[in-house]
Short mmCIF file of C-alpha atoms and ligand atoms in Angstrom, two decimals:
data_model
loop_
_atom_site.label_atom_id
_atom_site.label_comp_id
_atom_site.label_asym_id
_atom_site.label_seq_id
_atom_site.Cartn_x
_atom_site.Cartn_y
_atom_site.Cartn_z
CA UNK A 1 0.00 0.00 0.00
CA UNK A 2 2.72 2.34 1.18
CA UNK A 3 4.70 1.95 -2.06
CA UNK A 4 1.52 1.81 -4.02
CA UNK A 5 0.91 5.62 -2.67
CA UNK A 6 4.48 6.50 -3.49
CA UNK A 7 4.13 5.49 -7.17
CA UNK A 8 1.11 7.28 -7.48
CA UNK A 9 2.54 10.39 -5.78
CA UNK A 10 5.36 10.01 -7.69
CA UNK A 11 3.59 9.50 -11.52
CA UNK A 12 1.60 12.26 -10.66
CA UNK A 13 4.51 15.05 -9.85
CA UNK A 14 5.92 13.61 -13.37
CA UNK A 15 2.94 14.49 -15.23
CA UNK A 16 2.60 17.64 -13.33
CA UNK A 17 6.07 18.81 -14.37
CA UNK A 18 4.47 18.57 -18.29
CA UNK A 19 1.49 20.59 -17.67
CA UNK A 20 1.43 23.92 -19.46
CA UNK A 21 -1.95 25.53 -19.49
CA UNK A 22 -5.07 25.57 -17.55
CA UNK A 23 -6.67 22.64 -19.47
CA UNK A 24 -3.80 20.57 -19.24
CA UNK A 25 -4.12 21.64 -15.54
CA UNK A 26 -7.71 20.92 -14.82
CA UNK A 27 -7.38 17.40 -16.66
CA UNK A 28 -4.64 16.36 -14.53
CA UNK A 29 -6.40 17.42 -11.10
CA UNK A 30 -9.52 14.99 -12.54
CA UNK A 31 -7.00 12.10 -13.08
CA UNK A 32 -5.04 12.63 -9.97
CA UNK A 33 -7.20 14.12 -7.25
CA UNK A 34 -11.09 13.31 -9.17
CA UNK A 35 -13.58 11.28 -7.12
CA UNK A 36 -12.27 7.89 -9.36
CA UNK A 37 -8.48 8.41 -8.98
CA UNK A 38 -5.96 5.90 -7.68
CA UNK A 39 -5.22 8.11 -4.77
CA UNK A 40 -9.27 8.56 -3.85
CA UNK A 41 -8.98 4.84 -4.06
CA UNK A 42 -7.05 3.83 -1.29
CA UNK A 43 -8.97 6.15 0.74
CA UNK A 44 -12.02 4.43 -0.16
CA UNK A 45 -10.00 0.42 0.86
CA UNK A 46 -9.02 1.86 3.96
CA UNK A 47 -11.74 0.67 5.75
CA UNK A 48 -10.88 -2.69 4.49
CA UNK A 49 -7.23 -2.84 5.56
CA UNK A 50 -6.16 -4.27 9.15
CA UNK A 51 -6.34 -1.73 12.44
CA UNK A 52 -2.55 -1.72 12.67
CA UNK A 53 -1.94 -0.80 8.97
CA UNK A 54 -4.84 1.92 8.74
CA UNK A 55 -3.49 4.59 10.75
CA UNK A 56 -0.17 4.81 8.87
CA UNK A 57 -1.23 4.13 5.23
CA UNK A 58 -4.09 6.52 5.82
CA UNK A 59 -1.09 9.55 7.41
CA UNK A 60 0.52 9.05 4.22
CA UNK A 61 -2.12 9.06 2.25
CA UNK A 62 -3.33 12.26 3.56
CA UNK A 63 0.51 13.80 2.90
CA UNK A 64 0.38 12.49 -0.67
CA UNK A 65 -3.04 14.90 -1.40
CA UNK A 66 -2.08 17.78 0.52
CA UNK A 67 1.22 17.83 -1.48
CA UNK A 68 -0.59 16.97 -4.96
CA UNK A 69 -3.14 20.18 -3.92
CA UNK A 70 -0.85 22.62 -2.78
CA UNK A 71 1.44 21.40 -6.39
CA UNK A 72 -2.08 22.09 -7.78
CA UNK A 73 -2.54 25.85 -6.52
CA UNK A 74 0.99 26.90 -7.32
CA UNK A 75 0.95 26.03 -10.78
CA UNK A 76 -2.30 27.37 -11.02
CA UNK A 77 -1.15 30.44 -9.78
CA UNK A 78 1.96 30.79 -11.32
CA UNK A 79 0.23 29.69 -14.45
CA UNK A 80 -2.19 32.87 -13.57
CA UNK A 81 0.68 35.30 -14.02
CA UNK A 82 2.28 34.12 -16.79
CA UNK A 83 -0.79 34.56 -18.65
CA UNK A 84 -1.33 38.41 -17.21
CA UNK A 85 2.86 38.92 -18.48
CA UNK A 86 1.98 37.68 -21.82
CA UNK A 87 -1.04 39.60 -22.08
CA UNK A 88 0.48 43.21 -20.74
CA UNK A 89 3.11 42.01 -23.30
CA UNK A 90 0.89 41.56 -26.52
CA UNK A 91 -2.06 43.71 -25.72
CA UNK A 92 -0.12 46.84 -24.64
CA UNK A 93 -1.61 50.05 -25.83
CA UNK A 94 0.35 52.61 -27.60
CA UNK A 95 -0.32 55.74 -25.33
CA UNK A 96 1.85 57.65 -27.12
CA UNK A 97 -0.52 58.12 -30.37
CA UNK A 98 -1.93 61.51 -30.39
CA UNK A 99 -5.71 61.43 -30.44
CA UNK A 100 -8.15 62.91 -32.70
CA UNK A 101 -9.05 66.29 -32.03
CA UNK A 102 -12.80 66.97 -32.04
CA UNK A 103 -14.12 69.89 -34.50
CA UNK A 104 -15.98 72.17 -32.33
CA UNK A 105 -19.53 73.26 -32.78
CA UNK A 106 -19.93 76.87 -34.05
CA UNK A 107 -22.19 79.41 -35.33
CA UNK A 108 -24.23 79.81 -38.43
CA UNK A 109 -22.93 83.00 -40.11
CA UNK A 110 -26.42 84.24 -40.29
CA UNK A 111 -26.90 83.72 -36.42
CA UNK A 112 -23.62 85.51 -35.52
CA UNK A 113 -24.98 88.60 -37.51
CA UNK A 114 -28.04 88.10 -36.01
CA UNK A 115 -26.82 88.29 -32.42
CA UNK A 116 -25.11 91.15 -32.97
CA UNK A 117 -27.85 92.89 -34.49
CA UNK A 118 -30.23 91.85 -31.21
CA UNK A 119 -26.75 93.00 -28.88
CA UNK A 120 -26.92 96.14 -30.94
CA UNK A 121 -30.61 97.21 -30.65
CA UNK A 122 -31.25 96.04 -27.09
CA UNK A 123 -28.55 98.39 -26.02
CA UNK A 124 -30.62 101.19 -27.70
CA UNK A 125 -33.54 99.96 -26.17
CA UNK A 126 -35.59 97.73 -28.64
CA UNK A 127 -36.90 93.92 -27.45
CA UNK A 128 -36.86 91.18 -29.67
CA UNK A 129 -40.62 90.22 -30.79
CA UNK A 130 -41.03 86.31 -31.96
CA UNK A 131 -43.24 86.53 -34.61
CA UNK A 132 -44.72 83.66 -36.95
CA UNK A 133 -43.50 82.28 -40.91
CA UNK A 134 -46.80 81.49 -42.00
CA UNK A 135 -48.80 84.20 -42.23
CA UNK A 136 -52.18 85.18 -43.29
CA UNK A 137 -52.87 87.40 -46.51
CA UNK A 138 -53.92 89.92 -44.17
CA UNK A 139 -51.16 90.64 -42.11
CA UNK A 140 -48.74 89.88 -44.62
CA UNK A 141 -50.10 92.54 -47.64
CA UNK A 142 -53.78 93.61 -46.51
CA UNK A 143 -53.44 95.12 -43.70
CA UNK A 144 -49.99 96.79 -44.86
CA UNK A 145 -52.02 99.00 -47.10
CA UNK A 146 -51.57 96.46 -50.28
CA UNK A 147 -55.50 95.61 -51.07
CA UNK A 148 -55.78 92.03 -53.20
CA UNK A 149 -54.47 92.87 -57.29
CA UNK A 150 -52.40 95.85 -55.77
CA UNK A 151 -49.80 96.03 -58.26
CA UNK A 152 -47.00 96.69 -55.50
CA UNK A 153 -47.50 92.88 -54.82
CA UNK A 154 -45.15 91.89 -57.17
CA UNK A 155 -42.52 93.22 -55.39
CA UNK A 156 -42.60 90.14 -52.85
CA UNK A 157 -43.30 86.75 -55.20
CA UNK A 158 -45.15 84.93 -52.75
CA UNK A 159 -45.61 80.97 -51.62
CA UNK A 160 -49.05 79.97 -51.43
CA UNK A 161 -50.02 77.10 -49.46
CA UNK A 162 -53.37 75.06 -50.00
CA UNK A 163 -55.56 76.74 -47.47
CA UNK A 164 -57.17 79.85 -49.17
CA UNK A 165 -55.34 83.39 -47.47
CA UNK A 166 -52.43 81.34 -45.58
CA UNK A 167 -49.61 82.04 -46.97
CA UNK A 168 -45.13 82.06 -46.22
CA UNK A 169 -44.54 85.58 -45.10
CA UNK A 170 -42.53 87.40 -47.86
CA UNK A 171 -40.82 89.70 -45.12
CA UNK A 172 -40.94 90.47 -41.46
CA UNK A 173 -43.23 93.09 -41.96
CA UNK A 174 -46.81 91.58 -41.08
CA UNK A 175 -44.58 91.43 -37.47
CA UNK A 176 -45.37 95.12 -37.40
CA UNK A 177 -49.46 94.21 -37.46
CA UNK A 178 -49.42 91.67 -34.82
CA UNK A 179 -47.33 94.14 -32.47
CA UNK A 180 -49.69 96.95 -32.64
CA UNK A 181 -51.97 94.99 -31.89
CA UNK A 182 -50.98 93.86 -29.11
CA UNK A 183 -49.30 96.72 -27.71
CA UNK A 184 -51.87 99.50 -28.57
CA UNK A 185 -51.69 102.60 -27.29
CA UNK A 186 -48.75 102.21 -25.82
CA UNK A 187 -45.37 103.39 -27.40
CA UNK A 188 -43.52 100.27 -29.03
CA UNK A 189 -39.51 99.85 -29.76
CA UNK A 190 -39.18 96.17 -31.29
CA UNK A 191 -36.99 94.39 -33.77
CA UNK A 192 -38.69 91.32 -35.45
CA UNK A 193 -36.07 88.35 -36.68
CA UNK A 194 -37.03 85.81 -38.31
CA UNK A 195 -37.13 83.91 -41.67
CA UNK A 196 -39.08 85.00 -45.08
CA UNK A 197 -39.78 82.87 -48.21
CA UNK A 198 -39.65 84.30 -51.55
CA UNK A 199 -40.55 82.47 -54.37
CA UNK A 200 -37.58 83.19 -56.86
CA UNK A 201 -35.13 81.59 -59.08
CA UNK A 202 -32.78 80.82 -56.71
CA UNK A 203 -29.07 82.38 -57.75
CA UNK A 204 -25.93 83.84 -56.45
CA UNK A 205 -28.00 86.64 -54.95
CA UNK A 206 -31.29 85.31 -54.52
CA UNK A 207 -32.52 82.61 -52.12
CA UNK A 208 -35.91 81.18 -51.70
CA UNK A 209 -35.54 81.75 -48.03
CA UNK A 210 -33.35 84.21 -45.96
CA UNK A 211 -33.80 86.30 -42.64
CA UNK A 212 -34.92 89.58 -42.16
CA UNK A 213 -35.12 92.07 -38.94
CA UNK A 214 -37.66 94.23 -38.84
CA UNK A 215 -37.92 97.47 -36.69
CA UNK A 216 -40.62 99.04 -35.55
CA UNK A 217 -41.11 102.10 -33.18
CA UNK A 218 -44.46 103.99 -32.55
CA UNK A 219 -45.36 106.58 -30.40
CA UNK A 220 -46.11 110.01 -30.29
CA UNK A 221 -43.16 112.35 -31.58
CA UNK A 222 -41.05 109.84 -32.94
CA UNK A 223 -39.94 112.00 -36.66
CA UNK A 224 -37.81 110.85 -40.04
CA UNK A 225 -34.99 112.50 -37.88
CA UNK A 226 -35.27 109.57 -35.17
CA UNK A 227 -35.08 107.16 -38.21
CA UNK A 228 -31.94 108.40 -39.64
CA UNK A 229 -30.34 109.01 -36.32
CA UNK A 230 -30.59 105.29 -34.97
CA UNK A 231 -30.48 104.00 -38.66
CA UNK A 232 -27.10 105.71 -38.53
CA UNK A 233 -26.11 104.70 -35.05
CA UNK A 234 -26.80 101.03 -36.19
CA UNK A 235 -24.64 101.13 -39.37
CA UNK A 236 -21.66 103.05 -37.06
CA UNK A 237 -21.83 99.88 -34.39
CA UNK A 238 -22.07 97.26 -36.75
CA UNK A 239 -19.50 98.16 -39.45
CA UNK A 240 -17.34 100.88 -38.27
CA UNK A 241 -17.38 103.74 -36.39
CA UNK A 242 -16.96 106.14 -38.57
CA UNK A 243 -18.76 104.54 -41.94
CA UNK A 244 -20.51 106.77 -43.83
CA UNK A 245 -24.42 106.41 -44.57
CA UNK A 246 -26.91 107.97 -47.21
CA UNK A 247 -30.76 107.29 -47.40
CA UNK A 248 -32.21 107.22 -50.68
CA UNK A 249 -35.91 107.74 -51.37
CA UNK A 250 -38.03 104.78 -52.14
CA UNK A 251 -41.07 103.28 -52.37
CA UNK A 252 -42.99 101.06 -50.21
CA UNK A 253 -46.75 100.53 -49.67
CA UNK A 254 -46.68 100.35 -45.42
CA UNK A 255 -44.56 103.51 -45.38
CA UNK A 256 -44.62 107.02 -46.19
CA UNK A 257 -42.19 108.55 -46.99
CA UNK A 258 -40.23 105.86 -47.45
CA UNK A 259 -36.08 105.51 -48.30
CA UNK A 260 -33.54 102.81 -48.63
CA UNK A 261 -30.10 103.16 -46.73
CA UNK A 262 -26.77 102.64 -48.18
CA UNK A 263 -23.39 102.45 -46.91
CA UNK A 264 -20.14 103.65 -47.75
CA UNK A 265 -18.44 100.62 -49.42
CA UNK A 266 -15.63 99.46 -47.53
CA UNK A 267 -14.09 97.71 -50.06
CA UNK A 268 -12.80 100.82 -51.92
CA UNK A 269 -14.37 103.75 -49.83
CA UNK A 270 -16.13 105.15 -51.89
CA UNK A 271 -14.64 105.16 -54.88
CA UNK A 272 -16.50 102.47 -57.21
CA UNK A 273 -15.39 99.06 -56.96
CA UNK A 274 -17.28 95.79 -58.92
CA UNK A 275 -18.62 95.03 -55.05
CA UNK A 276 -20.81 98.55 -54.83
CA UNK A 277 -21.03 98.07 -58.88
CA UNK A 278 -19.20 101.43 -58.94
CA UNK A 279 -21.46 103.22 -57.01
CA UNK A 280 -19.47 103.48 -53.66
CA UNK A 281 -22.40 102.45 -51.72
CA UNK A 282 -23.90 99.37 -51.07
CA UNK A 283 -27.40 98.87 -49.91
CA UNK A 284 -28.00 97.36 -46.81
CA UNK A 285 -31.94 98.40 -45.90
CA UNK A 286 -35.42 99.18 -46.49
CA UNK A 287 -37.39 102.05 -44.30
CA UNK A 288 -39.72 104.80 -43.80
CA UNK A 289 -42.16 106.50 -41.53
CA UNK A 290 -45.42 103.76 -40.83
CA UNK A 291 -48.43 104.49 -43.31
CA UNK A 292 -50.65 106.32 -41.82
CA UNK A 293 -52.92 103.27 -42.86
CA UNK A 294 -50.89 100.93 -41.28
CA UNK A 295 -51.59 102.92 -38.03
CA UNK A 296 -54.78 102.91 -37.83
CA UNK A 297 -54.87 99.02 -39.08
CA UNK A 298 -52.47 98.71 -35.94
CA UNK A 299 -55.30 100.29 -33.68
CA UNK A 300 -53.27 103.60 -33.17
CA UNK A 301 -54.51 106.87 -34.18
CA UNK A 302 -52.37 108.42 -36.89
CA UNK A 303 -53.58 111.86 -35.96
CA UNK A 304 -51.41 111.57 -32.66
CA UNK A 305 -49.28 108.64 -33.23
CA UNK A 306 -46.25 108.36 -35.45
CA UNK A 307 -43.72 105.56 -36.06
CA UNK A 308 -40.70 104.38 -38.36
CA UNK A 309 -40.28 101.03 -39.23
CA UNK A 310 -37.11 99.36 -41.34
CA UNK A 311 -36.40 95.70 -42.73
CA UNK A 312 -32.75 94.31 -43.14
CA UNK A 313 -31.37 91.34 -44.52
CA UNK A 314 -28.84 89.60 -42.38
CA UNK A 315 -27.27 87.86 -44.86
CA UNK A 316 -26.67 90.55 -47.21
CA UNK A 317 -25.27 92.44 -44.30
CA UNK A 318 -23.08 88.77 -43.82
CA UNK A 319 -22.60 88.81 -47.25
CA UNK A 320 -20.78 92.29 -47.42
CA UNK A 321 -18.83 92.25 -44.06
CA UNK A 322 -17.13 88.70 -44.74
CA UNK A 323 -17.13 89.14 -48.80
CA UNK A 324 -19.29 85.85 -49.86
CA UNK A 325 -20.30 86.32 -52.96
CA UNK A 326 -22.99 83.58 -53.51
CA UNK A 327 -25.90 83.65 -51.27
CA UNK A 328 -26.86 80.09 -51.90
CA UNK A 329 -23.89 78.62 -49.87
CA UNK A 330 -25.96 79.91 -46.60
CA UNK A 331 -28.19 77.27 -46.47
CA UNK A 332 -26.14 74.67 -48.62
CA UNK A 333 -24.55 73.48 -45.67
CA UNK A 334 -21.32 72.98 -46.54
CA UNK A 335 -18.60 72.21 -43.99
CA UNK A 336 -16.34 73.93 -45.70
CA UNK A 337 -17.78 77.28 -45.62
CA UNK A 338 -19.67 77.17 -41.98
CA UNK A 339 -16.06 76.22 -40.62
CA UNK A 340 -14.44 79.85 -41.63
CA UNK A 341 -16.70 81.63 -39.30
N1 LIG B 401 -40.52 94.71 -45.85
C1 LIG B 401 -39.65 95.42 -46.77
C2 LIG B 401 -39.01 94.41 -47.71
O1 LIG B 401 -39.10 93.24 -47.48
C3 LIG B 401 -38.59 96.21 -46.05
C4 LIG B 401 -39.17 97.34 -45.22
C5 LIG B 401 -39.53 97.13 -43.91
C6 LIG B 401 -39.35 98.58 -45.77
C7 LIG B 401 -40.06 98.15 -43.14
C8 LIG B 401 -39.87 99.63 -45.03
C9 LIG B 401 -40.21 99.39 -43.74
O2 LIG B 401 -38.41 94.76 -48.70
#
């Protein structure tokens, strides 16, 4: 029995000393230590062997698995970090890589010019009305003193939509409508931002939809002089201080009289470049003093209320400060472009 338990103990060390991986492993603890091995054997005849023998036989027996299980748990564990060294060897990561930088969001053009514009006016006192894109008939030519078949119509070429008299405003101005009434009789300062649709063949200048800001202040001295005077403050804050402006008499249906502003062009001051078309000014906006019409449609009386109103584009205006010269690449959203601003 005794030598029977050293063979075993010995074949088993042999064997162990050829193991290499944890399958190998876990085979040879089934063989040697499992519930059917040689060694689990003799524990299972000692009950058959004489009283004198068992005691000894069954010491040694004992010795023989402790040593096989503490053989087990050191290869096992030395089996454990070889396998963590190989893998800190093969999958080591290479730190030293620079990363990818990640483009940062940034501003639409038009929204830039548009924040400015809202930084500009608030400081001289106007709020910022939200007003709607799809208007009525009404509001957007009626009620600015344009009846149906008024031939000044065709200034703004207009998207229909389905329902009879709703339509895509053609320009902020129907904003002007909704404020006064709302705000009637009391004295108004707003701008109105927003989007207009135009129905036109779109081209380098000419976009079926673009922004406008509208102005609008009513009360009861409020003269052409006012109009000029914060027309000309605007122009001085948002191109330079000392740009020089001109207003130009015009025509529109909602005002009377009624002008268009220029600027100085800054690409050749004045002196006629193929930017200003020669001129030496460039036209940046549409305004007048409110029909007295429009007054009244507002619910203020024209006989002691005046007002000015004025509509700009803020992409033109985006369009002359950073030089783009196609108006189409606004909404074309091209990387390429948004990513210079
Ligand atoms: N609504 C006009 C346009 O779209 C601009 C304008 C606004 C003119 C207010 C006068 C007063 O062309």
């Amino acid at each position: 029995m005794l030598e029977e338990l050293e063979k075993i103990e010995h074949g088993a060390l042999e064997t162990l000393s050829r193991v290499g991986d944890d399958a190998a492993l876990e085979a040879w603890r089934v063989t040697t230590l499992g519930r059917s091995s040689p060694l689990m054997q003799v524990f299972d005849r000692l009950g058959s062997l004489a009283k004198e023998e068992r005691p000894l036989i069954g010491r040694r027996a004992n010795e023989v698995k402790r040593n096989l299980e503490s053989r087990l748990a050191e290869l096992s564990e030395a089996l454990r970090t070889q396998a963590l060294a190989r893998a800190l060897q093969t999958e080591r990561l290479d730190i030293t890589l620079p990363g990818r930088s990640l483009a940062p969001g940034r501003l639409h053009p038009s929204t830039q010019i548009l924040r400015r514009i809202y930084a500009i006016f608030a400081e001289m006192g106007f709020q910022v009305y939200r007003s709607r894109e799809v208007e009525s008939d009404e509001n957007n030519f009626e009620l600015l003193n344009m009846p149906q078949h008024h031939p000044a119509r065709d200034m703004w070429d207009t998207f229909h939509t389905l329902a009879p008299g709703v339509l895509l405003r053609t320009h902020t101005s129907p904003g002007q409508i909704l404020v006064m009434r709302e705000q009637a009789p009391n004295p108004i300062r707003v701008i109105l931002p927003g989007m207009c649709y135009r129905y036109e063949q779109i081209s380098a200048r000419k976009e079926i939809q673009f922004n406008q800001v509208e102005g609008l202040a009513v009360g009861e001295n409020i003269t052409f002089g006012d109009l000029k005077g914060t027309l000309t403050d605007f122009a001085r804050r948002m191109f330079t201080p000392d740009v020089r402006t001109r207003f130009r008499a015009s025509h529109f249906p909602f005002t009377e009289p009624s002008a268009e502003m220029d600027i100085e062009c800054f690409l050749c001051q004045g002196k006629g470049c193929n930017v200003c078309s020669g001129t030496g000014w460039l036209e940046i906006l549409g305004c007048g003093m409110v029909h007295p019409t429009v007054l009244r449609n507002g619910g203020y009386d024209p006989e002691r209320f005046t007002g000015y109103a004025f509509g700009m584009g803020p992409e033109r205006i985006a369009m002359l400060r950073y030089r783009i010269d196609d108006i189409r690449y606004f909404w074309a959203n091209d990387i390429r472009f948004l990513e210079q601003f």
